[in-house]
Amino acid sequence: MEEMSKKDRMKIPRQKMPEQDSFERSSNFDEVNLGFTEELARMEALRCIQCPKPSCTTGCPVGVKIRDFIELVSKGDYLAAAAKIKEDNALPAVCGRVCPQEEQCESVCILGKKGESVGIGRLERFVADYERNTSGIRTPEVKAKTGKKVAIVGSGPAGLSCAGDLIQMGHDVTVFEALHEIGGVLVYGIPQFRLPKEIVKAEVEALTKLGVDFQTNSIIGFTDTVDELFSNGYDAVFIAVGAGLPYFLNIPGENLNGVYSSNEFLTRVNLMKAYKFPEYDTPVFNCKDKNVAVFGGGNTAMDAVRTAKRLGAKKAYIIYRRSEVELPARKEEVHHAKQEGVEFLVLENPIEFIGENGWLKQVKLQKMELGEPDASGRRRPVAVEGSEHLMDIDMAVVAIGNGSNPIIQKTTPDIEYNKRGNIVADDITMKTSKKGVFAGGDIVTGGATVILAMGAGRKAAKAIDSYLSNKEIW
Amino acid sequence: MYKIKHAEFLAPNIKKFIIEAPKIAQKRRAGQFVIIRVKDGGERIPLTIADSSLEDNTITIIVQGVGKTTKELNSLSSGDFIQDVVGPLGKPSHIEHFGTAVSIGGGVGTAIAYPIAVALKQAGNHTISIVGGRSKEFVILEDELKKVCDEVYPTTDDGSYGFHGFVTQKLKELIDSGTKVDFVLAIGPIPMMKAVAETTRPYGIKTVVSLNPIMVDGTGMCGGCRATVDNKTVFVCVDGPEFDAHKVDFSLLEQRNRTYRTDEQLALEKHECRMNNLH
């Protein structure tokens, strides 16, 4: 195969990733994408023309050496490929699954100009899975202990990647998690069918082996404040608590039974395993043969609507106030949702929930049309007068984003926050206005992606390492 | 895992647990709660901290066995372990020197009212406690309250002990007999809290209740515990759990607490069926 000319290689079509049959999967929680086989992976890797100046790397928020790892895949050296990715990305099995590659590395792939870009995400996923399933996640070398201690607040993607880097640098690392399980949004938010929890668990176990100390049931602010972490002997603190305060629509009837935030609905199903009730103790609204509407158009909305479908919903709708073009969710998620029978009602805005005996029965919708572009550059949805109409629904999930959780702000007022309650942190070092305290991920940016949070975690680790070696940061 | 140092029944189906939880014991203040998960696969339930000991590094919780989780918890004994205990959560009670403060506990609600009564007394209030129960055996913590309060009035619905009648009747009697009440705290079943709110409303007495909605994380992340207070939506876990009783929409609270009634029944039946088979 290595003998193939560049021209021949460019003729190879983009390889499809095998996936579970859409009918079958719409009633189970098993992973939808099945991943490349070795043959498919090598074929896809051969499509890469090995640009001398690869633009894909510049499209990656953490600068993974994509060309180089793909070359290793094409040669069949998958473990070396995994090691190459891990030089820049601590969680490739996760990012290979949930990164919006089509907006990042793949969007700038030269092949995409005329045809289809290289399936970088699929290759990343293959390589990480190959490593985990064959040799096991390889544990990198850990430098001699520095005697310095770092506290990481939050065990989502930012916290985990920061922990991974700092432990390798020889620092002692404790990760504090408010919930009873490690992984943050990777375990409570993203569903099993998109990111199996076993993958997160394997990553966490690898970090534990390296010596990272994980403390569950620890709400920094309440259990210990940030200042107390310093008095307990920590030399630096990285705050990566995510954006955990759900926005609601603020319309009448929103507190009726059957109206959920996406956080609550997904936490019940993912973290608490309500889809296995009563084997597991936590219940969730019984969606069986019911009509479920999810309000919002992002990835979380897609996760929620596809979850409802799997819980047996007769009809599962996405209701979005702009048009389909503006849906912020990944195309793949929208595509998968449609395949599974989710219906999309666009240019519709909820204005009231109507109930009976305390239970949601209907939603009053208003038709929208697109007007002039707004601050986000997207055309602003404008209500069409007299277009109100009722729709029968039994359950609603509000998935319109998250604000910042106020616990750290209330208990650590001497950090600078913006008016939305996000922590103000330096772009390069992630340092905050408080000495010794760094922050990154959604608590700084507002709701964003796993890869950005992970990138912030790594930047912070680098800066914390400098700070702990007495370099001037503040 | 959190060790149960001591467990004992205070009343039929109401059990007191002293649990090793050093961090929470150091931090907790009156009115705050913990979230407990009894075992792996279990649900997360909020329980108010009734007491703590800095010497023993323990917290005390008092639990009424109602659903599967609380019954499972109440089947544990001294030496057993609880999977997860997290806290202290929620805002501490707002305590100040009001003058005369009446603390009202109904059933297991007395367990929650107790630490607040202690704090009210410490703040210099003339503190009166009304302890309600269906019958004598459900009147709990009377002795403990007597040690800290200036006046303690047990009441029973059936007249088997103390004042014969509801806590609200006793409260009204106190007010009408000339006791100048400056502050009322009421914790118990929703109908009781609602009734106390209606009793004090005409007198304009500042009244506070502690709400007990369904929760998952307890940190403001899910919004499942939302309630309406003063026509605004609040998250009880982070904005509460205590609110102005005259502004709480109790019907909504009752309604939302019914969300999983069918599921809870199913889980309980399954649990009891299994327990019976074991015996």
mmCIF file of C-alpha atoms in Angstrom, chain A residues 139-140 142 145 150-156 159-177 182 203-216 234:
data_model
loop_
_atom_site.group_PDB
_atom_site.id
_atom_site.type_symbol
_atom_site.label_atom_id
_atom_site.label_comp_id
_atom_site.label_asym_id
_atom_site.label_seq_id
_atom_site.Cartn_x
_atom_site.Cartn_y
_atom_site.Cartn_z
ATOM 1 C CA THR A 139 1.518 5.518 31.454
ATOM 2 C CA PRO A 140 4.142 8.080 30.645
ATOM 3 C CA VAL A 142 6.811 10.734 35.847
ATOM 4 C CA LYS A 145 8.863 14.509 42.898
ATOM 5 C CA VAL A 150 -1.565 21.309 43.453
ATOM 6 C CA ALA A 151 -5.309 21.252 44.082
ATOM 7 C CA ILE A 152 -7.554 20.899 41.047
ATOM 8 C CA VAL A 153 -11.185 21.833 41.508
ATOM 9 C CA GLY A 154 -13.428 19.849 39.185
ATOM 10 C CA SER A 155 -12.764 16.572 37.387
ATOM 11 C CA GLY A 156 -14.068 17.355 33.910
ATOM 12 C CA GLY A 159 -9.269 19.227 35.433
ATOM 13 C CA LEU A 160 -8.266 15.798 34.139
ATOM 14 C CA SER A 161 -5.870 17.090 31.485
ATOM 15 C CA CYS A 162 -4.280 19.520 33.937
ATOM 16 C CA ALA A 163 -3.889 16.704 36.479
ATOM 17 C CA GLY A 164 -2.282 14.435 33.891
ATOM 18 C CA ASP A 165 0.356 17.007 32.956
ATOM 19 C CA LEU A 166 1.143 18.147 36.487
ATOM 20 C CA ILE A 167 1.621 14.640 37.848
ATOM 21 C CA GLN A 168 4.083 13.914 35.044
ATOM 22 C CA MET A 169 5.963 17.063 35.955
ATOM 23 C CA GLY A 170 6.513 15.594 39.405
ATOM 24 C CA HIS A 171 3.978 17.564 41.429
ATOM 25 C CA ASP A 172 1.506 16.019 43.854
ATOM 26 C CA VAL A 173 -2.005 16.454 42.515
ATOM 27 C CA THR A 174 -5.369 16.203 44.245
ATOM 28 C CA VAL A 175 -8.536 16.534 42.179
ATOM 29 C CA PHE A 176 -11.658 17.565 44.090
ATOM 30 C CA GLU A 177 -15.020 16.566 42.619
ATOM 31 C CA ILE A 182 -15.008 11.409 38.497
ATOM 32 C CA GLU A 203 -8.582 7.457 31.585
ATOM 33 C CA VAL A 204 -9.229 8.124 35.261
ATOM 34 C CA GLU A 205 -7.645 4.803 36.233
ATOM 35 C CA ALA A 206 -4.574 5.647 34.192
ATOM 36 C CA LEU A 207 -4.260 8.950 36.072
ATOM 37 C CA THR A 208 -4.741 7.172 39.405
ATOM 38 C CA LYS A 209 -1.905 4.822 38.489
ATOM 39 C CA LEU A 210 0.308 7.830 37.890
ATOM 40 C CA GLY A 211 -0.477 8.963 41.419
ATOM 41 C CA VAL A 212 -3.280 11.510 41.019
ATOM 42 C CA ASP A 213 -5.415 11.592 44.176
ATOM 43 C CA PHE A 214 -9.144 11.902 43.420
ATOM 44 C CA GLN A 215 -11.456 13.170 46.154
ATOM 45 C CA THR A 216 -15.151 12.795 45.396
ATOM 46 C CA TYR A 234 -1.480 23.300 48.494
#
